[in-house]
Amino acid sequence: MIPFHELFFFVLAAFVLVISPGPNMIYLISKSITQGKKAGLISLTGVACGFLFHIIMVSFGLTAVLLAVPFAYTVLKTAGTLYLLYLAYQAVRPGRKNIFEVTENQTYDSPKRLFMIGFLTNVLNPKVAVFYLSFFPQFIKPGYGSVLFQSFELGIIQVLISFSVNFLIVLTAAKAAVFFSQNPVWIKVQKWFMAGILTFLAIKIAFSKAR
């Protein structure tokens, strides 16, 4: 089992990941606003299944790589640091579109199509794969037990956080769109707060000790 103080930083990182606008969030907000909460929830189910796909692939891959190639940890740590700094820049870069400015779409998709698009949107989302590959090694240590078990432990925690946050987003997407359109200052506050947290996590990973 991974100690609580280590899990705290992972939970923080997972939370920042899910509130950082990306393909999953944009898709869920779009469907929730244009087709209703039910369509958003079906899409969210597909997204959640996509996370499970990533967890299985990455967990077995990391178990093999980290045990066979110790140098891989340094490579993944560097990738994780750069990735977080990139996300921090993306959060505050000029001209970034408000994710709640969704183009209206009058076509209504079937439940099967909503699920599959949500699933594929997540499976093909490089942000998720990079997060798992660059972040999991920072919290996994052979001294804590099975590397594979630790990978699944982190994966399940990340899925629970992502599902909970996205569930709230689906339920409040329409109201949030109105709120942010009327209070643009909160968009700037959210962007800089997110960038600050991402930078802090990048620094923490950069100075973490190799195994």
JSON list of C-alpha atoms in Angstrom, two decimals:
[
{"chain": "A", "resi": 1, "resn": "MET", "atom": "CA", "xyz": [0.00, 0.00, 0.00]},
{"chain": "A", "resi": 2, "resn": "ILE", "atom": "CA", "xyz": [1.20, 3.51, -0.81]},
{"chain": "A", "resi": 3, "resn": "PRO", "atom": "CA", "xyz": [1.46, 5.78, 2.29]},
{"chain": "A", "resi": 4, "resn": "PHE", "atom": "CA", "xyz": [-1.16, 8.49, 2.73]},
{"chain": "A", "resi": 5, "resn": "HIS", "atom": "CA", "xyz": [1.31, 11.38, 2.46]},
{"chain": "A", "resi": 6, "resn": "GLU", "atom": "CA", "xyz": [2.36, 10.11, -0.97]},
{"chain": "A", "resi": 7, "resn": "LEU", "atom": "CA", "xyz": [-1.24, 9.57, -2.06]},
{"chain": "A", "resi": 8, "resn": "PHE", "atom": "CA", "xyz": [-2.12, 13.15, -1.08]},
{"chain": "A", "resi": 9, "resn": "PHE", "atom": "CA", "xyz": [0.10, 14.59, -3.81]},
{"chain": "A", "resi": 10, "resn": "PHE", "atom": "CA", "xyz": [-1.18, 12.05, -6.29]},
{"chain": "A", "resi": 11, "resn": "VAL", "atom": "CA", "xyz": [-4.79, 12.98, -5.48]},
{"chain": "A", "resi": 12, "resn": "LEU", "atom": "CA", "xyz": [-3.90, 16.65, -5.97]},
{"chain": "A", "resi": 13, "resn": "ALA", "atom": "CA", "xyz": [-2.29, 15.89, -9.32]},
{"chain": "A", "resi": 14, "resn": "ALA", "atom": "CA", "xyz": [-5.24, 13.76, -10.42]},
{"chain": "A", "resi": 15, "resn": "PHE", "atom": "CA", "xyz": [-7.66, 16.51, -9.45]},
{"chain": "A", "resi": 16, "resn": "VAL", "atom": "CA", "xyz": [-5.72, 19.13, -11.41]},
{"chain": "A", "resi": 17, "resn": "LEU", "atom": "CA", "xyz": [-5.64, 16.79, -14.41]},
{"chain": "A", "resi": 18, "resn": "VAL", "atom": "CA", "xyz": [-9.39, 16.35, -14.46]},
{"chain": "A", "resi": 19, "resn": "ILE", "atom": "CA", "xyz": [-10.15, 20.08, -14.12]},
{"chain": "A", "resi": 20, "resn": "SER", "atom": "CA", "xyz": [-7.58, 20.91, -16.79]},
{"chain": "A", "resi": 21, "resn": "PRO", "atom": "CA", "xyz": [-9.63, 21.34, -20.00]},
{"chain": "A", "resi": 22, "resn": "GLY", "atom": "CA", "xyz": [-9.01, 18.61, -22.54]},
{"chain": "A", "resi": 23, "resn": "PRO", "atom": "CA", "xyz": [-10.87, 16.39, -25.03]},
{"chain": "A", "resi": 24, "resn": "ASN", "atom": "CA", "xyz": [-12.81, 14.54, -22.31]},
{"chain": "A", "resi": 25, "resn": "MET", "atom": "CA", "xyz": [-14.11, 17.65, -20.56]},
{"chain": "A", "resi": 26, "resn": "ILE", "atom": "CA", "xyz": [-14.94, 19.48, -23.77]},
{"chain": "A", "resi": 27, "resn": "TYR", "atom": "CA", "xyz": [-16.86, 16.46, -25.10]},
{"chain": "A", "resi": 28, "resn": "LEU", "atom": "CA", "xyz": [-18.83, 15.97, -21.88]},
{"chain": "A", "resi": 29, "resn": "ILE", "atom": "CA", "xyz": [-19.72, 19.66, -21.61]},
{"chain": "A", "resi": 30, "resn": "SER", "atom": "CA", "xyz": [-20.74, 19.81, -25.25]},
{"chain": "A", "resi": 31, "resn": "LYS", "atom": "CA", "xyz": [-23.06, 16.80, -25.00]},
{"chain": "A", "resi": 32, "resn": "SER", "atom": "CA", "xyz": [-24.50, 17.92, -21.66]},
{"chain": "A", "resi": 33, "resn": "ILE", "atom": "CA", "xyz": [-25.38, 21.38, -22.97]},
{"chain": "A", "resi": 34, "resn": "THR", "atom": "CA", "xyz": [-26.66, 20.40, -26.40]},
{"chain": "A", "resi": 35, "resn": "GLN", "atom": "CA", "xyz": [-28.35, 17.04, -25.64]},
{"chain": "A", "resi": 36, "resn": "GLY", "atom": "CA", "xyz": [-29.07, 17.11, -21.91]},
{"chain": "A", "resi": 37, "resn": "LYS", "atom": "CA", "xyz": [-27.80, 15.53, -18.70]},
{"chain": "A", "resi": 38, "resn": "LYS", "atom": "CA", "xyz": [-28.73, 11.99, -19.72]},
{"chain": "A", "resi": 39, "resn": "ALA", "atom": "CA", "xyz": [-26.54, 12.21, -22.83]},
{"chain": "A", "resi": 40, "resn": "GLY", "atom": "CA", "xyz": [-23.73, 13.64, -20.71]},
{"chain": "A", "resi": 41, "resn": "LEU", "atom": "CA", "xyz": [-23.96, 10.77, -18.20]},
{"chain": "A", "resi": 42, "resn": "ILE", "atom": "CA", "xyz": [-23.92, 8.13, -20.94]},
{"chain": "A", "resi": 43, "resn": "SER", "atom": "CA", "xyz": [-20.88, 9.83, -22.45]},
{"chain": "A", "resi": 44, "resn": "LEU", "atom": "CA", "xyz": [-19.24, 9.90, -19.01]},
{"chain": "A", "resi": 45, "resn": "THR", "atom": "CA", "xyz": [-19.71, 6.14, -18.69]},
{"chain": "A", "resi": 46, "resn": "GLY", "atom": "CA", "xyz": [-17.80, 5.69, -21.92]},
{"chain": "A", "resi": 47, "resn": "VAL", "atom": "CA", "xyz": [-15.05, 8.00, -20.70]},
{"chain": "A", "resi": 48, "resn": "ALA", "atom": "CA", "xyz": [-14.75, 6.02, -17.44]},
{"chain": "A", "resi": 49, "resn": "CYS", "atom": "CA", "xyz": [-14.36, 2.75, -19.39]},
{"chain": "A", "resi": 50, "resn": "GLY", "atom": "CA", "xyz": [-11.63, 4.45, -21.41]},
{"chain": "A", "resi": 51, "resn": "PHE", "atom": "CA", "xyz": [-9.74, 5.13, -18.17]},
{"chain": "A", "resi": 52, "resn": "LEU", "atom": "CA", "xyz": [-9.92, 1.44, -17.29]},
{"chain": "A", "resi": 53, "resn": "PHE", "atom": "CA", "xyz": [-8.33, 0.62, -20.65]},
{"chain": "A", "resi": 54, "resn": "HIS", "atom": "CA", "xyz": [-5.43, 3.00, -19.92]},
{"chain": "A", "resi": 55, "resn": "ILE", "atom": "CA", "xyz": [-4.98, 1.60, -16.41]},
{"chain": "A", "resi": 56, "resn": "ILE", "atom": "CA", "xyz": [-4.65, -1.99, -17.62]},
{"chain": "A", "resi": 57, "resn": "MET", "atom": "CA", "xyz": [-2.24, -1.10, -20.42]},
{"chain": "A", "resi": 58, "resn": "VAL", "atom": "CA", "xyz": [-0.06, 1.23, -18.39]},
{"chain": "A", "resi": 59, "resn": "SER", "atom": "CA", "xyz": [0.01, -0.90, -15.23]},
{"chain": "A", "resi": 60, "resn": "PHE", "atom": "CA", "xyz": [1.38, -3.97, -16.96]},
{"chain": "A", "resi": 61, "resn": "GLY", "atom": "CA", "xyz": [3.72, -1.86, -19.09]},
{"chain": "A", "resi": 62, "resn": "LEU", "atom": "CA", "xyz": [5.17, 0.05, -16.13]},
{"chain": "A", "resi": 63, "resn": "THR", "atom": "CA", "xyz": [5.62, -3.13, -14.13]},
{"chain": "A", "resi": 64, "resn": "ALA", "atom": "CA", "xyz": [7.78, -4.57, -16.89]},
{"chain": "A", "resi": 65, "resn": "VAL", "atom": "CA", "xyz": [9.73, -1.40, -17.71]},
{"chain": "A", "resi": 66, "resn": "LEU", "atom": "CA", "xyz": [10.51, -0.19, -14.17]},
{"chain": "A", "resi": 67, "resn": "LEU", "atom": "CA", "xyz": [11.69, -3.60, -13.04]},
{"chain": "A", "resi": 68, "resn": "ALA", "atom": "CA", "xyz": [13.83, -4.17, -16.12]},
{"chain": "A", "resi": 69, "resn": "VAL", "atom": "CA", "xyz": [15.23, -0.69, -16.86]},
{"chain": "A", "resi": 70, "resn": "PRO", "atom": "CA", "xyz": [15.97, 1.50, -13.79]},
{"chain": "A", "resi": 71, "resn": "PHE", "atom": "CA", "xyz": [17.05, 4.37, -16.07]},
{"chain": "A", "resi": 72, "resn": "ALA", "atom": "CA", "xyz": [13.44, 4.55, -17.29]},
{"chain": "A", "resi": 73, "resn": "TYR", "atom": "CA", "xyz": [12.47, 6.24, -14.02]},
{"chain": "A", "resi": 74, "resn": "THR", "atom": "CA", "xyz": [14.68, 9.26, -14.78]},
{"chain": "A", "resi": 75, "resn": "VAL", "atom": "CA", "xyz": [13.29, 9.49, -18.30]},
{"chain": "A", "resi": 76, "resn": "LEU", "atom": "CA", "xyz": [9.69, 9.31, -17.08]},
{"chain": "A", "resi": 77, "resn": "LYS", "atom": "CA", "xyz": [10.37, 11.83, -14.30]},
{"chain": "A", "resi": 78, "resn": "THR", "atom": "CA", "xyz": [11.72, 14.32, -16.83]},
{"chain": "A", "resi": 79, "resn": "ALA", "atom": "CA", "xyz": [8.75, 13.72, -19.09]},
{"chain": "A", "resi": 80, "resn": "GLY", "atom": "CA", "xyz": [6.36, 14.26, -16.20]},
{"chain": "A", "resi": 81, "resn": "THR", "atom": "CA", "xyz": [8.01, 17.54, -15.20]},
{"chain": "A", "resi": 82, "resn": "LEU", "atom": "CA", "xyz": [7.95, 18.92, -18.74]},
{"chain": "A", "resi": 83, "resn": "TYR", "atom": "CA", "xyz": [4.39, 17.76, -19.25]},
{"chain": "A", "resi": 84, "resn": "LEU", "atom": "CA", "xyz": [3.16, 19.58, -16.15]},
{"chain": "A", "resi": 85, "resn": "LEU", "atom": "CA", "xyz": [4.95, 22.78, -17.15]},
{"chain": "A", "resi": 86, "resn": "TYR", "atom": "CA", "xyz": [3.36, 22.47, -20.60]},
{"chain": "A", "resi": 87, "resn": "LEU", "atom": "CA", "xyz": [-0.10, 22.15, -19.01]},
{"chain": "A", "resi": 88, "resn": "ALA", "atom": "CA", "xyz": [0.63, 25.18, -16.82]},
{"chain": "A", "resi": 89, "resn": "TYR", "atom": "CA", "xyz": [1.48, 27.23, -19.92]},
{"chain": "A", "resi": 90, "resn": "GLN", "atom": "CA", "xyz": [-1.60, 25.98, -21.74]},
{"chain": "A", "resi": 91, "resn": "ALA", "atom": "CA", "xyz": [-3.76, 27.08, -18.81]},
{"chain": "A", "resi": 92, "resn": "VAL", "atom": "CA", "xyz": [-2.72, 30.73, -19.09]},
{"chain": "A", "resi": 93, "resn": "ARG", "atom": "CA", "xyz": [-1.65, 31.17, -22.69]},
{"chain": "A", "resi": 94, "resn": "PRO", "atom": "CA", "xyz": [-3.25, 34.17, -24.44]},
{"chain": "A", "resi": 95, "resn": "GLY", "atom": "CA", "xyz": [-6.25, 33.60, -26.65]},
{"chain": "A", "resi": 96, "resn": "ARG", "atom": "CA", "xyz": [-7.33, 30.35, -25.07]},
{"chain": "A", "resi": 97, "resn": "LYS", "atom": "CA", "xyz": [-11.01, 29.67, -25.65]},
{"chain": "A", "resi": 98, "resn": "ASN", "atom": "CA", "xyz": [-13.48, 29.35, -22.80]},
{"chain": "A", "resi": 99, "resn": "ILE", "atom": "CA", "xyz": [-14.44, 25.65, -22.73]},
{"chain": "A", "resi": 100, "resn": "PHE", "atom": "CA", "xyz": [-18.05, 26.58, -21.99]},
{"chain": "A", "resi": 101, "resn": "GLU", "atom": "CA", "xyz": [-18.34, 28.32, -25.35]},
{"chain": "A", "resi": 102, "resn": "VAL", "atom": "CA", "xyz": [-19.76, 25.28, -27.07]},
{"chain": "A", "resi": 103, "resn": "THR", "atom": "CA", "xyz": [-20.96, 25.34, -30.65]},
{"chain": "A", "resi": 104, "resn": "GLU", "atom": "CA", "xyz": [-24.59, 24.36, -30.82]},
{"chain": "A", "resi": 105, "resn": "ASN", "atom": "CA", "xyz": [-25.26, 20.98, -32.41]},
{"chain": "A", "resi": 106, "resn": "GLN", "atom": "CA", "xyz": [-28.84, 19.98, -33.13]},
{"chain": "A", "resi": 107, "resn": "THR", "atom": "CA", "xyz": [-28.08, 16.35, -34.05]},
{"chain": "A", "resi": 108, "resn": "TYR", "atom": "CA", "xyz": [-28.94, 13.88, -31.27]},
{"chain": "A", "resi": 109, "resn": "ASP", "atom": "CA", "xyz": [-26.75, 10.80, -30.96]},
{"chain": "A", "resi": 110, "resn": "SER", "atom": "CA", "xyz": [-27.96, 7.36, -29.87]},
{"chain": "A", "resi": 111, "resn": "PRO", "atom": "CA", "xyz": [-26.87, 6.05, -26.42]},
{"chain": "A", "resi": 112, "resn": "LYS", "atom": "CA", "xyz": [-24.53, 3.57, -28.13]},
{"chain": "A", "resi": 113, "resn": "ARG", "atom": "CA", "xyz": [-22.87, 6.31, -30.13]},
{"chain": "A", "resi": 114, "resn": "LEU", "atom": "CA", "xyz": [-22.56, 8.57, -27.07]},
{"chain": "A", "resi": 115, "resn": "PHE", "atom": "CA", "xyz": [-20.88, 5.76, -25.13]},
{"chain": "A", "resi": 116, "resn": "MET", "atom": "CA", "xyz": [-18.49, 4.81, -27.92]},
{"chain": "A", "resi": 117, "resn": "ILE", "atom": "CA", "xyz": [-17.45, 8.38, -28.67]},
{"chain": "A", "resi": 118, "resn": "GLY", "atom": "CA", "xyz": [-16.83, 8.97, -24.95]},
{"chain": "A", "resi": 119, "resn": "PHE", "atom": "CA", "xyz": [-14.79, 5.76, -24.76]},
{"chain": "A", "resi": 120, "resn": "LEU", "atom": "CA", "xyz": [-12.72, 6.51, -27.87]},
{"chain": "A", "resi": 121, "resn": "THR", "atom": "CA", "xyz": [-12.24, 10.16, -26.88]},
{"chain": "A", "resi": 122, "resn": "ASN", "atom": "CA", "xyz": [-10.55, 8.96, -23.71]},
{"chain": "A", "resi": 123, "resn": "VAL", "atom": "CA", "xyz": [-8.66, 5.99, -25.17]},
{"chain": "A", "resi": 124, "resn": "LEU", "atom": "CA", "xyz": [-7.19, 8.25, -27.88]},
{"chain": "A", "resi": 125, "resn": "ASN", "atom": "CA", "xyz": [-6.51, 11.12, -25.46]},
{"chain": "A", "resi": 126, "resn": "PRO", "atom": "CA", "xyz": [-2.71, 11.42, -25.15]},
{"chain": "A", "resi": 127, "resn": "LYS", "atom": "CA", "xyz": [-3.05, 13.52, -21.97]},
{"chain": "A", "resi": 128, "resn": "VAL", "atom": "CA", "xyz": [-4.32, 10.52, -20.04]},
{"chain": "A", "resi": 129, "resn": "ALA", "atom": "CA", "xyz": [-1.64, 8.15, -21.31]},
{"chain": "A", "resi": 130, "resn": "VAL", "atom": "CA", "xyz": [1.14, 10.67, -20.61]},
{"chain": "A", "resi": 131, "resn": "PHE", "atom": "CA", "xyz": [-0.24, 11.33, -17.12]},
{"chain": "A", "resi": 132, "resn": "TYR", "atom": "CA", "xyz": [-0.17, 7.65, -16.24]},
{"chain": "A", "resi": 133, "resn": "LEU", "atom": "CA", "xyz": [3.23, 6.98, -17.77]},
{"chain": "A", "resi": 134, "resn": "SER", "atom": "CA", "xyz": [4.93, 10.01, -16.25]},
{"chain": "A", "resi": 135, "resn": "PHE", "atom": "CA", "xyz": [3.16, 10.19, -12.89]},
{"chain": "A", "resi": 136, "resn": "PHE", "atom": "CA", "xyz": [2.74, 6.62, -11.68]},
{"chain": "A", "resi": 137, "resn": "PRO", "atom": "CA", "xyz": [6.52, 6.01, -11.39]},
{"chain": "A", "resi": 138, "resn": "GLN", "atom": "CA", "xyz": [6.84, 8.99, -9.02]},
{"chain": "A", "resi": 139, "resn": "PHE", "atom": "CA", "xyz": [4.64, 7.27, -6.42]},
{"chain": "A", "resi": 140, "resn": "ILE", "atom": "CA", "xyz": [5.40, 3.59, -6.99]},
{"chain": "A", "resi": 141, "resn": "LYS", "atom": "CA", "xyz": [8.17, 2.05, -4.89]},
{"chain": "A", "resi": 142, "resn": "PRO", "atom": "CA", "xyz": [9.08, -1.64, -4.64]},
{"chain": "A", "resi": 143, "resn": "GLY", "atom": "CA", "xyz": [9.26, -1.21, -0.86]},
{"chain": "A", "resi": 144, "resn": "TYR", "atom": "CA", "xyz": [5.51, -0.55, -0.76]},
{"chain": "A", "resi": 145, "resn": "GLY", "atom": "CA", "xyz": [4.70, -3.97, -2.22]},
{"chain": "A", "resi": 146, "resn": "SER", "atom": "CA", "xyz": [3.71, -5.23, -5.65]},
{"chain": "A", "resi": 147, "resn": "VAL", "atom": "CA", "xyz": [4.39, -2.69, -8.39]},
{"chain": "A", "resi": 148, "resn": "LEU", "atom": "CA", "xyz": [1.39, -3.98, -10.31]},
{"chain": "A", "resi": 149, "resn": "PHE", "atom": "CA", "xyz": [-0.90, -3.63, -7.29]},
{"chain": "A", "resi": 150, "resn": "GLN", "atom": "CA", "xyz": [0.33, -0.08, -6.67]},
{"chain": "A", "resi": 151, "resn": "SER", "atom": "CA", "xyz": [-0.37, 0.80, -10.30]},
{"chain": "A", "resi": 152, "resn": "PHE", "atom": "CA", "xyz": [-3.93, -0.43, -10.01]},
{"chain": "A", "resi": 153, "resn": "GLU", "atom": "CA", "xyz": [-4.32, 1.38, -6.67]},
{"chain": "A", "resi": 154, "resn": "LEU", "atom": "CA", "xyz": [-3.31, 4.70, -8.25]},
{"chain": "A", "resi": 155, "resn": "GLY", "atom": "CA", "xyz": [-5.45, 4.00, -11.30]},
{"chain": "A", "resi": 156, "resn": "ILE", "atom": "CA", "xyz": [-8.58, 3.31, -9.28]},
{"chain": "A", "resi": 157, "resn": "ILE", "atom": "CA", "xyz": [-8.07, 6.48, -7.22]},
{"chain": "A", "resi": 158, "resn": "GLN", "atom": "CA", "xyz": [-7.63, 8.54, -10.38]},
{"chain": "A", "resi": 159, "resn": "VAL", "atom": "CA", "xyz": [-10.76, 7.08, -11.98]},
{"chain": "A", "resi": 160, "resn": "LEU", "atom": "CA", "xyz": [-12.85, 7.78, -8.85]},
{"chain": "A", "resi": 161, "resn": "ILE", "atom": "CA", "xyz": [-11.65, 11.39, -8.77]},
{"chain": "A", "resi": 162, "resn": "SER", "atom": "CA", "xyz": [-12.17, 11.89, -12.49]},
{"chain": "A", "resi": 163, "resn": "PHE", "atom": "CA", "xyz": [-15.63, 10.31, -12.46]},
{"chain": "A", "resi": 164, "resn": "SER", "atom": "CA", "xyz": [-16.77, 12.36, -9.45]},
{"chain": "A", "resi": 165, "resn": "VAL", "atom": "CA", "xyz": [-15.59, 15.68, -10.88]},
{"chain": "A", "resi": 166, "resn": "ASN", "atom": "CA", "xyz": [-16.90, 14.98, -14.37]},
{"chain": "A", "resi": 167, "resn": "PHE", "atom": "CA", "xyz": [-20.22, 13.83, -12.90]},
{"chain": "A", "resi": 168, "resn": "LEU", "atom": "CA", "xyz": [-20.63, 17.24, -11.26]},
{"chain": "A", "resi": 169, "resn": "ILE", "atom": "CA", "xyz": [-19.57, 18.95, -14.49]},
{"chain": "A", "resi": 170, "resn": "VAL", "atom": "CA", "xyz": [-22.24, 17.07, -16.45]},
{"chain": "A", "resi": 171, "resn": "LEU", "atom": "CA", "xyz": [-24.93, 18.01, -13.93]},
{"chain": "A", "resi": 172, "resn": "THR", "atom": "CA", "xyz": [-23.97, 21.69, -13.82]},
{"chain": "A", "resi": 173, "resn": "ALA", "atom": "CA", "xyz": [-22.65, 22.32, -17.35]},
{"chain": "A", "resi": 174, "resn": "ALA", "atom": "CA", "xyz": [-25.55, 24.49, -18.49]},
{"chain": "A", "resi": 175, "resn": "LYS", "atom": "CA", "xyz": [-25.58, 26.61, -15.32]},
{"chain": "A", "resi": 176, "resn": "ALA", "atom": "CA", "xyz": [-21.79, 26.94, -15.36]},
{"chain": "A", "resi": 177, "resn": "ALA", "atom": "CA", "xyz": [-21.88, 28.14, -18.96]},
{"chain": "A", "resi": 178, "resn": "VAL", "atom": "CA", "xyz": [-24.23, 30.96, -17.97]},
{"chain": "A", "resi": 179, "resn": "PHE", "atom": "CA", "xyz": [-22.20, 31.83, -14.85]},
{"chain": "A", "resi": 180, "resn": "PHE", "atom": "CA", "xyz": [-18.85, 32.08, -16.63]},
{"chain": "A", "resi": 181, "resn": "SER", "atom": "CA", "xyz": [-20.34, 34.06, -19.50]},
{"chain": "A", "resi": 182, "resn": "GLN", "atom": "CA", "xyz": [-21.59, 36.62, -16.97]},
{"chain": "A", "resi": 183, "resn": "ASN", "atom": "CA", "xyz": [-18.47, 36.56, -14.74]},
{"chain": "A", "resi": 184, "resn": "PRO", "atom": "CA", "xyz": [-15.39, 36.35, -17.00]},
{"chain": "A", "resi": 185, "resn": "VAL", "atom": "CA", "xyz": [-13.05, 37.31, -14.13]},
{"chain": "A", "resi": 186, "resn": "TRP", "atom": "CA", "xyz": [-13.51, 33.83, -12.65]},
{"chain": "A", "resi": 187, "resn": "ILE", "atom": "CA", "xyz": [-12.11, 32.33, -15.83]},
{"chain": "A", "resi": 188, "resn": "LYS", "atom": "CA", "xyz": [-8.82, 34.19, -15.26]},
{"chain": "A", "resi": 189, "resn": "VAL", "atom": "CA", "xyz": [-8.70, 33.23, -11.57]},
{"chain": "A", "resi": 190, "resn": "GLN", "atom": "CA", "xyz": [-9.24, 29.58, -12.43]},
{"chain": "A", "resi": 191, "resn": "LYS", "atom": "CA", "xyz": [-6.55, 29.62, -15.12]},
{"chain": "A", "resi": 192, "resn": "TRP", "atom": "CA", "xyz": [-3.83, 31.14, -12.90]},
{"chain": "A", "resi": 193, "resn": "PHE", "atom": "CA", "xyz": [-4.73, 28.97, -9.91]},
{"chain": "A", "resi": 194, "resn": "MET", "atom": "CA", "xyz": [-4.47, 25.87, -12.09]},
{"chain": "A", "resi": 195, "resn": "ALA", "atom": "CA", "xyz": [-1.16, 27.02, -13.57]},
{"chain": "A", "resi": 196, "resn": "GLY", "atom": "CA", "xyz": [0.24, 27.59, -10.06]},
{"chain": "A", "resi": 197, "resn": "ILE", "atom": "CA", "xyz": [-0.71, 24.10, -8.86]},
{"chain": "A", "resi": 198, "resn": "LEU", "atom": "CA", "xyz": [0.71, 22.50, -12.00]},
{"chain": "A", "resi": 199, "resn": "THR", "atom": "CA", "xyz": [4.01, 24.35, -11.60]},
{"chain": "A", "resi": 200, "resn": "PHE", "atom": "CA", "xyz": [4.24, 23.31, -7.94]},
{"chain": "A", "resi": 201, "resn": "LEU", "atom": "CA", "xyz": [3.72, 19.65, -8.86]},
{"chain": "A", "resi": 202, "resn": "ALA", "atom": "CA", "xyz": [6.31, 19.93, -11.64]},
{"chain": "A", "resi": 203, "resn": "ILE", "atom": "CA", "xyz": [8.89, 21.25, -9.17]},
{"chain": "A", "resi": 204, "resn": "LYS", "atom": "CA", "xyz": [8.09, 18.48, -6.69]},
{"chain": "A", "resi": 205, "resn": "ILE", "atom": "CA", "xyz": [8.60, 15.81, -9.34]},
{"chain": "A", "resi": 206, "resn": "ALA", "atom": "CA", "xyz": [11.79, 17.43, -10.65]},
{"chain": "A", "resi": 207, "resn": "PHE", "atom": "CA", "xyz": [13.41, 17.22, -7.20]},
{"chain": "A", "resi": 208, "resn": "SER", "atom": "CA", "xyz": [12.07, 13.80, -6.26]},
{"chain": "A", "resi": 209, "resn": "LYS", "atom": "CA", "xyz": [14.76, 11.23, -5.55]},
{"chain": "A", "resi": 210, "resn": "ALA", "atom": "CA", "xyz": [15.44, 8.36, -7.90]},
{"chain": "A", "resi": 211, "resn": "ARG", "atom": "CA", "xyz": [15.02, 4.83, -6.58]}
]
